CSV table of C-alpha atoms and ligand atoms in Angstrom, one decimal:
chain,number,residue,atom,x,y,z
A,191,MET,CA,-19.5,-174.4,-65.5
A,192,LYS,CA,-21.0,-172.2,-62.9
A,193,PRO,CA,-24.8,-172.2,-62.5
A,194,VAL,CA,-26.7,-169.1,-63.8
A,195,ILE,CA,-28.9,-167.2,-61.5
A,196,TYR,CA,-31.3,-164.6,-62.8
A,197,VAL,CA,-32.3,-161.8,-60.3
A,198,THR,CA,-35.5,-160.0,-61.4
A,199,ARG,CA,-34.7,-156.7,-59.7
A,200,LYS,CA,-31.6,-154.7,-59.1
A,201,ILE,CA,-30.1,-155.6,-55.7
A,202,PRO,CA,-26.9,-154.2,-54.2
A,203,GLU,CA,-23.7,-155.6,-55.6
A,204,GLU,CA,-22.2,-156.1,-52.1
A,205,LEU,CA,-24.9,-158.6,-51.3
A,206,LEU,CA,-24.2,-160.6,-54.5
A,207,GLN,CA,-20.4,-160.4,-54.1
A,208,PRO,CA,-20.0,-163.4,-51.7
A,209,TYR,CA,-22.0,-165.6,-54.1
A,210,ARG,CA,-20.2,-164.7,-57.3
A,211,GLU,CA,-17.6,-167.5,-56.7
A,212,TYR,CA,-20.2,-170.2,-57.2
A,213,ALA,CA,-22.7,-168.6,-59.7
A,214,ASP,CA,-22.9,-166.3,-62.6
A,215,PHE,CA,-25.6,-163.7,-62.0
A,216,ARG,CA,-27.8,-162.0,-64.5
A,217,MET,CA,-30.0,-159.2,-63.3
A,218,TRP,CA,-32.8,-156.9,-64.4
A,219,GLU,CA,-31.0,-153.7,-63.8
A,220,ARG,CA,-33.8,-151.5,-62.6
A,221,GLU,CA,-34.7,-151.0,-59.0
A,222,THR,CA,-38.2,-149.7,-59.0
A,223,GLU,CA,-39.6,-151.3,-62.2
A,224,PRO,CA,-40.5,-155.0,-62.6
A,225,VAL,CA,-39.0,-157.0,-65.3
A,226,PRO,CA,-41.2,-157.3,-68.4
A,227,ARG,CA,-42.8,-160.7,-68.8
A,228,ASP,CA,-41.0,-161.5,-72.1
A,229,VAL,CA,-37.6,-160.7,-70.6
A,230,LEU,CA,-38.4,-162.8,-67.6
A,231,LEU,CA,-39.3,-165.8,-69.7
A,232,LYS,CA,-36.2,-165.4,-71.9
A,233,GLU,CA,-33.9,-165.1,-69.0
A,234,ALA,CA,-35.6,-168.0,-67.1
A,235,ALA,CA,-35.0,-170.2,-70.1
A,236,ALA,CA,-31.2,-170.0,-69.5
A,237,ALA,CA,-31.3,-169.9,-65.7
A,238,ASP,CA,-30.6,-172.6,-63.1
A,239,GLY,CA,-32.0,-170.4,-60.4
A,240,VAL,CA,-34.2,-167.4,-60.2
A,241,LEU,CA,-34.5,-164.8,-57.4
A,242,CYS,CA,-37.9,-163.2,-57.9
A,243,LEU,CA,-40.2,-160.7,-56.1
A,244,LEU,CA,-44.0,-160.8,-55.6
A,245,THR,CA,-44.3,-158.7,-58.7
A,246,GLU,CA,-43.6,-161.7,-60.9
A,247,GLN,CA,-46.2,-164.3,-61.8
A,248,ILE,CA,-44.3,-167.5,-61.6
A,249,ASP,CA,-46.9,-169.6,-63.3
A,250,ARG,CA,-47.1,-172.8,-65.4
A,251,ALA,CA,-46.0,-170.9,-68.6
A,252,PHE,CA,-43.0,-169.7,-66.7
A,253,PHE,CA,-42.0,-173.2,-65.7
A,254,ARG,CA,-42.6,-174.5,-69.2
A,255,ALA,CA,-40.2,-171.8,-70.5
A,256,ALA,CA,-37.5,-172.5,-67.8
A,257,GLY,CA,-36.1,-175.9,-68.9
A,258,ASN,CA,-32.9,-175.8,-66.7
A,259,LEU,CA,-34.5,-174.3,-63.7
A,260,LYS,CA,-33.9,-176.0,-60.3
A,261,VAL,CA,-34.9,-173.4,-57.8
A,262,VAL,CA,-37.0,-170.2,-57.4
A,263,ALA,CA,-36.3,-168.1,-54.4
A,264,ASN,CA,-39.2,-165.7,-53.7
A,265,MET,CA,-38.3,-162.6,-51.8
A,266,ALA,CA,-41.4,-162.7,-49.6
A,267,VAL,CA,-43.0,-164.9,-47.1
A,268,GLY,CA,-46.2,-165.0,-49.1
A,269,PHE,CA,-46.0,-167.1,-52.3
A,270,ASP,CA,-49.4,-166.7,-53.9
A,271,ASN,CA,-47.6,-165.4,-57.0
A,272,ILE,CA,-46.1,-168.8,-57.6
A,273,ASP,CA,-47.9,-171.9,-58.9
A,274,ILE,CA,-46.5,-174.4,-56.4
A,275,GLU,CA,-48.2,-177.4,-58.1
A,276,ALA,CA,-46.6,-176.5,-61.5
A,277,ALA,CA,-43.2,-176.1,-59.7
A,278,GLU,CA,-43.5,-179.5,-58.2
A,279,GLU,CA,-44.4,-181.0,-61.5
A,280,HIS,CA,-41.3,-179.5,-63.1
A,281,GLY,CA,-39.2,-180.6,-60.2
A,282,VAL,CA,-38.3,-177.0,-59.2
A,283,VAL,CA,-37.7,-176.1,-55.5
A,284,VAL,CA,-39.5,-173.0,-54.3
A,285,THR,CA,-38.3,-171.1,-51.2
A,286,ASN,CA,-39.6,-168.0,-49.4
A,287,THR,CA,-38.4,-165.7,-46.6
A,288,PRO,CA,-40.2,-166.5,-43.4
A,289,ASP,CA,-39.0,-165.5,-39.9
A,290,VAL,CA,-36.6,-162.8,-41.0
A,291,LEU,CA,-39.5,-160.4,-41.6
A,292,THR,CA,-41.8,-161.4,-38.8
A,293,GLU,CA,-41.1,-158.7,-36.3
A,294,THR,CA,-40.7,-155.9,-38.9
A,295,THR,CA,-44.0,-156.8,-40.5
A,296,ALA,CA,-45.7,-156.9,-37.0
A,297,ASP,CA,-44.2,-153.4,-36.3
A,298,LEU,CA,-45.8,-152.0,-39.4
A,299,THR,CA,-49.1,-153.8,-38.8
A,300,PHE,CA,-49.4,-152.5,-35.3
A,301,GLY,CA,-48.2,-149.0,-36.4
A,302,LEU,CA,-50.9,-149.0,-39.1
A,303,LEU,CA,-53.5,-150.0,-36.5
A,304,MET,CA,-52.5,-147.1,-34.3
A,305,THR,CA,-52.2,-144.7,-37.3
A,306,THR,CA,-55.7,-145.5,-38.5
A,307,ALA,CA,-57.3,-145.4,-35.1
A,308,ARG,CA,-55.7,-142.1,-34.1
A,309,ARG,CA,-56.0,-140.5,-37.5
A,310,ILE,CA,-52.3,-139.7,-37.6
A,311,VAL,CA,-52.0,-139.3,-41.4
A,312,GLU,CA,-55.1,-137.1,-41.5
A,313,ALA,CA,-53.8,-135.0,-38.7
A,314,ALA,CA,-50.3,-134.5,-40.2
A,315,ASP,CA,-52.0,-133.5,-43.5
A,316,TYR,CA,-54.2,-131.1,-41.6
A,317,ILE,CA,-51.2,-129.0,-40.7
A,318,ARG,CA,-49.6,-129.4,-44.1
A,319,ASP,CA,-52.8,-128.1,-45.7
A,320,GLY,CA,-52.7,-125.0,-43.5
A,321,GLN,CA,-56.0,-126.0,-41.8
A,322,TRP,CA,-54.9,-125.8,-38.1
A,323,GLU,CA,-56.2,-122.6,-36.5
A,324,HIS,CA,-57.3,-123.6,-33.0
A,325,TRP,CA,-57.2,-126.4,-30.6
A,326,SER,CA,-60.7,-127.9,-30.1
A,327,PRO,CA,-62.1,-130.6,-27.9
A,328,TYR,CA,-62.9,-133.1,-30.7
A,329,LEU,CA,-60.4,-131.9,-33.3
A,330,LEU,CA,-59.3,-135.1,-35.2
A,331,ALA,CA,-60.4,-137.2,-32.2
A,332,GLY,CA,-59.9,-140.9,-33.1
A,333,ALA,CA,-60.5,-144.2,-31.3
A,334,ASP,CA,-58.6,-145.5,-28.3
A,335,VAL,CA,-56.3,-148.5,-28.9
A,336,HIS,CA,-55.4,-149.5,-25.4
A,337,GLY,CA,-57.8,-151.9,-23.7
A,338,LYS,CA,-59.7,-152.6,-26.9
A,339,LYS,CA,-60.2,-156.1,-28.3
A,340,ILE,CA,-58.0,-157.0,-31.1
A,341,GLY,CA,-59.2,-159.8,-33.4
A,342,ILE,CA,-56.4,-161.4,-35.4
A,343,VAL,CA,-57.5,-163.5,-38.4
A,344,GLY,CA,-54.5,-165.7,-39.3
A,345,MET,CA,-52.4,-166.5,-36.2
A,346,GLY,CA,-49.2,-167.4,-38.0
A,347,ARG,CA,-45.8,-166.1,-37.0
A,348,ILE,CA,-46.7,-162.5,-37.8
A,349,GLY,CA,-50.1,-162.8,-36.1
A,350,GLU,CA,-48.3,-164.0,-32.9
A,351,ALA,CA,-45.9,-161.1,-33.1
A,352,VAL,CA,-48.8,-158.6,-33.5
A,353,ALA,CA,-50.5,-160.3,-30.5
A,354,ARG,CA,-47.4,-159.8,-28.4
A,355,ARG,CA,-47.4,-156.1,-29.2
A,356,ALA,CA,-51.1,-155.9,-28.3
A,357,THR,CA,-50.5,-157.2,-24.8
A,358,GLY,CA,-48.4,-154.1,-24.2
A,359,PHE,CA,-51.6,-152.1,-24.8
A,360,GLN,CA,-53.6,-154.3,-22.5
A,361,MET,CA,-55.8,-155.4,-25.4
A,362,PRO,CA,-57.7,-158.7,-25.0
A,363,ILE,CA,-56.7,-160.9,-27.9
A,364,LEU,CA,-59.2,-162.8,-30.0
A,365,TYR,CA,-58.0,-164.9,-32.9
A,366,HIS,CA,-59.2,-167.2,-35.7
A,367,ASN,CA,-56.9,-169.6,-37.4
A,368,ARG,CA,-57.1,-172.9,-39.3
A,369,SER,CA,-55.8,-174.6,-36.2
A,370,ARG,CA,-55.8,-173.7,-32.5
A,371,LYS,CA,-52.5,-172.3,-31.2
A,372,GLU,CA,-52.1,-173.4,-27.6
A,373,THR,CA,-49.0,-171.4,-27.0
A,374,VAL,CA,-50.6,-168.1,-27.8
A,375,GLU,CA,-53.6,-169.1,-25.7
A,376,GLN,CA,-51.4,-169.9,-22.7
A,377,GLU,CA,-48.7,-167.3,-23.1
A,378,LEU,CA,-50.8,-164.3,-24.3
A,379,GLY,CA,-54.2,-165.3,-23.0
A,380,ALA,CA,-55.5,-165.3,-26.6
A,381,LYS,CA,-59.1,-166.6,-27.1
A,382,TYR,CA,-59.9,-168.7,-30.2
A,383,LEU,CA,-63.2,-167.8,-31.8
A,384,GLU,CA,-65.0,-168.8,-35.0
A,385,LEU,CA,-64.6,-166.2,-37.6
A,386,ASP,CA,-68.2,-164.8,-37.3
A,387,GLU,CA,-67.9,-164.5,-33.5
A,388,LEU,CA,-64.5,-162.7,-33.9
A,389,LEU,CA,-66.0,-160.3,-36.5
A,390,GLN,CA,-68.8,-159.4,-34.1
A,391,GLU,CA,-66.7,-159.0,-31.0
A,392,ALA,CA,-63.4,-157.3,-32.1
A,393,ASP,CA,-62.8,-153.6,-32.0
A,394,PHE,CA,-59.8,-154.1,-34.4
A,395,VAL,CA,-60.0,-156.8,-37.0
A,396,VAL,CA,-56.6,-157.6,-38.4
A,397,SER,CA,-56.1,-159.7,-41.5
A,398,LEU,CA,-52.9,-161.7,-41.6
A,399,VAL,CA,-54.1,-164.7,-43.5
A,400,PRO,CA,-52.1,-166.0,-46.5
A,401,LEU,CA,-54.0,-165.7,-49.8
A,402,THR,CA,-55.4,-169.1,-50.8
A,403,ASN,CA,-58.5,-170.4,-52.5
A,404,GLU,CA,-60.2,-170.5,-49.1
A,405,THR,CA,-59.2,-166.9,-48.0
A,406,ALA,CA,-59.8,-165.1,-51.3
A,407,ARG,CA,-62.4,-162.4,-50.6
A,408,LEU,CA,-62.8,-163.7,-47.0
A,409,PHE,CA,-63.6,-160.1,-46.0
A,410,ASN,CA,-66.7,-159.6,-48.0
A,411,LYS,CA,-70.0,-157.7,-47.6
A,412,GLU,CA,-71.3,-160.2,-45.1
A,413,ALA,CA,-68.1,-160.0,-43.1
A,414,PHE,CA,-68.1,-156.2,-42.9
A,415,ARG,CA,-71.8,-156.3,-41.9
A,416,LYS,CA,-71.0,-158.5,-39.0
A,417,MET,CA,-68.3,-156.1,-37.6
A,418,LYS,CA,-69.1,-153.4,-35.1
A,419,LYS,CA,-69.9,-150.0,-36.4
A,420,SER,CA,-67.0,-148.8,-34.4
A,421,ALA,CA,-64.6,-151.5,-35.8
A,422,VAL,CA,-61.3,-150.7,-37.5
A,423,PHE,CA,-60.2,-153.1,-40.2
A,424,ILE,CA,-56.5,-153.6,-40.9
A,425,ASN,CA,-55.1,-155.7,-43.8
A,426,ALA,CA,-51.4,-156.5,-43.9
A,427,SER,CA,-51.6,-159.8,-45.7
A,428,ARG,CA,-52.8,-159.8,-49.3
A,429,GLY,CA,-55.3,-157.4,-50.9
A,430,ALA,CA,-57.2,-160.2,-52.6
A,431,THR,CA,-58.4,-161.5,-49.2
A,432,VAL,CA,-60.7,-158.5,-49.3
A,433,ASP,CA,-63.6,-157.6,-51.5
A,434,GLU,CA,-62.6,-154.0,-52.0
A,435,ASP,CA,-66.0,-152.9,-53.3
A,436,ALA,CA,-67.6,-154.2,-50.2
A,437,LEU,CA,-65.0,-152.6,-48.0
A,438,TYR,CA,-65.5,-149.2,-49.8
A,439,ASP,CA,-69.2,-149.6,-49.3
A,440,ALA,CA,-68.8,-150.3,-45.6
A,441,LEU,CA,-66.5,-147.4,-45.1
A,442,ILE,CA,-68.5,-144.8,-47.0
A,443,ASN,CA,-71.7,-145.8,-45.3
A,444,ASN,CA,-70.0,-145.8,-41.9
A,445,ARG,CA,-70.8,-149.4,-41.3
A,446,ILE,CA,-67.3,-149.7,-39.9
A,447,ARG,CA,-65.2,-146.9,-38.6
A,448,ALA,CA,-62.0,-147.0,-40.6
A,449,ALA,CA,-59.5,-149.2,-42.4
A,450,GLY,CA,-55.7,-149.4,-42.6
A,451,LEU,CA,-54.5,-151.1,-45.7
A,452,ASP,CA,-51.0,-152.1,-46.7
A,453,VAL,CA,-52.1,-154.3,-49.5
A,454,PHE,CA,-54.5,-154.2,-52.4
A,455,GLU,CA,-56.0,-156.6,-54.9
A,456,LYS,CA,-54.2,-155.1,-57.9
A,457,GLU,CA,-50.9,-153.3,-56.9
A,458,PRO,CA,-49.8,-150.6,-57.4
A,459,ILE,CA,-52.9,-148.5,-56.8
A,460,THR,CA,-53.1,-144.9,-57.9
A,461,PRO,CA,-54.4,-141.8,-56.1
A,462,ASN,CA,-57.7,-142.3,-58.0
A,463,HIS,CA,-58.3,-145.6,-56.3
A,464,PRO,CA,-61.7,-145.3,-54.4
A,465,LEU,CA,-60.2,-146.4,-51.1
A,466,VAL,CA,-57.5,-143.7,-51.3
A,467,GLN,CA,-60.2,-141.0,-51.6
A,468,LEU,CA,-61.7,-141.8,-48.2
A,469,ASP,CA,-60.8,-139.8,-45.1
A,470,ASN,CA,-61.3,-142.9,-42.9
A,471,THR,CA,-58.8,-145.0,-44.7
A,472,VAL,CA,-55.0,-145.1,-44.5
A,473,CYS,CA,-53.4,-146.7,-47.6
A,474,LEU,CA,-49.8,-147.8,-47.7
A,475,PRO,CA,-47.8,-149.2,-50.6
A,476,HIS,CA,-47.2,-152.7,-49.3
A,477,ILE,CA,-44.3,-151.9,-47.0
A,478,GLY,CA,-44.9,-154.4,-44.2
A,479,SER,CA,-41.4,-155.8,-44.3
A,480,ALA,CA,-39.8,-152.7,-45.6
A,481,SER,CA,-37.0,-151.9,-43.1
A,482,GLU,CA,-33.5,-151.6,-44.5
A,483,GLU,CA,-32.3,-154.4,-42.2
A,484,THR,CA,-35.1,-156.8,-43.0
A,485,ARG,CA,-35.1,-156.3,-46.7
A,486,THR,CA,-31.3,-157.0,-46.6
A,487,LYS,CA,-32.0,-160.2,-44.6
A,488,MET,CA,-34.6,-161.3,-47.1
A,489,ILE,CA,-32.2,-160.9,-50.0
A,490,ARG,CA,-29.5,-162.8,-48.2
A,491,LEU,CA,-31.9,-165.6,-47.3
A,492,CYS,CA,-32.9,-165.9,-51.0
A,493,LEU,CA,-29.3,-166.0,-52.0
A,494,ASP,CA,-28.5,-168.7,-49.4
A,495,ASN,CA,-31.5,-170.7,-50.5
A,496,LEU,CA,-30.4,-170.6,-54.1
A,497,ALA,CA,-26.8,-171.5,-53.1
A,498,THR,CA,-27.9,-174.5,-51.0
A,499,VAL,CA,-30.2,-176.0,-53.7
A,500,LEU,CA,-27.7,-175.4,-56.5
A,501,ARG,CA,-25.0,-177.2,-54.4
A,502,GLY,CA,-27.4,-180.1,-54.1
A,503,GLU,CA,-28.1,-179.4,-50.4
A,504,THR,CA,-31.5,-179.0,-48.6
A,505,PRO,CA,-33.0,-175.5,-48.9
A,506,ILE,CA,-33.2,-173.5,-45.7
A,507,THR,CA,-36.8,-172.3,-46.1
A,508,PRO,CA,-38.6,-174.4,-48.8
A,509,VAL,CA,-42.4,-174.0,-49.4
A,510,HIS,CA,-44.7,-176.9,-50.0
A,511,LYS,CA,-48.2,-177.0,-51.5
B,768,DGY,C1,-44.4,-160.9,-47.9
B,768,DGY,O1,-43.2,-161.2,-47.5
B,768,DGY,O2,-45.2,-161.7,-48.3
B,768,DGY,C2,-44.7,-159.5,-47.9
B,768,DGY,O3,-46.0,-159.2,-48.4
B,768,DGY,C3,-43.6,-158.7,-48.7
B,768,DGY,O4,-42.7,-158.4,-47.7
């Protein structure tokens, strides 16, 4: 009997086709809507493998319900939606999608930094709203990017890729990470700083830390107070690394200049979200890795991981606690 794989969102048939020989697929047939929890648990109960997204909470109750499960392939590099300890206790392998999304996510992060600094969304809306009547010296004037200090918090693969982009803009690179990265120090001239020092020195503070117990609300009231008044804050990791009330407070009181956010504590957010209301904030719907090429690579990597584990081989990109 072929193993059963449950896919929690509609993905293109041509991507599944090569794998149909070895597995039977079941799928939540909607593209933009997450699978309801009760359906997920029911389907997981009969599955050997699950391909899930970050919209699913793969928690202890899920693993209890999924008696046959051998592998969960998460279509994201971040896996804070998965209880890894519970997975290990149930003997389920968990995989993620590192590397294939690094450059694409770095492109978006740097693009968001530039968009926020140079007020590009606000400027485009200015024309759309019929407000442009004259050229004026300080009309929609933003902050320079080139030559400014970038402070990267979380120097993982994506952090390094952002740092490489920053060198093209002659930006001195500051970073904070759990461990020192000698290669980025040597190759890119990056300077390691304690977090407090980085917050005080950087013109752009870029959060690329994974969400863990240690990083939850790392960017809180005290952190925003330490930043320069001219600082621009960028978050492309996970929303819960930020205390959103504290960020709102810092932005509305001009304690920092602006923020570019691709992620939020509770996603999706609506137009009524306080941060969306601010002129000095650019909000995006968690599109860091969203290029057609990269999303396809992420799906393929999930399918390959599922195939290897279900064939009894070593997964390509397993995650560990
Ligand atoms: C990830 O991979 O963790 C992103 O947030 C989604 O692409």
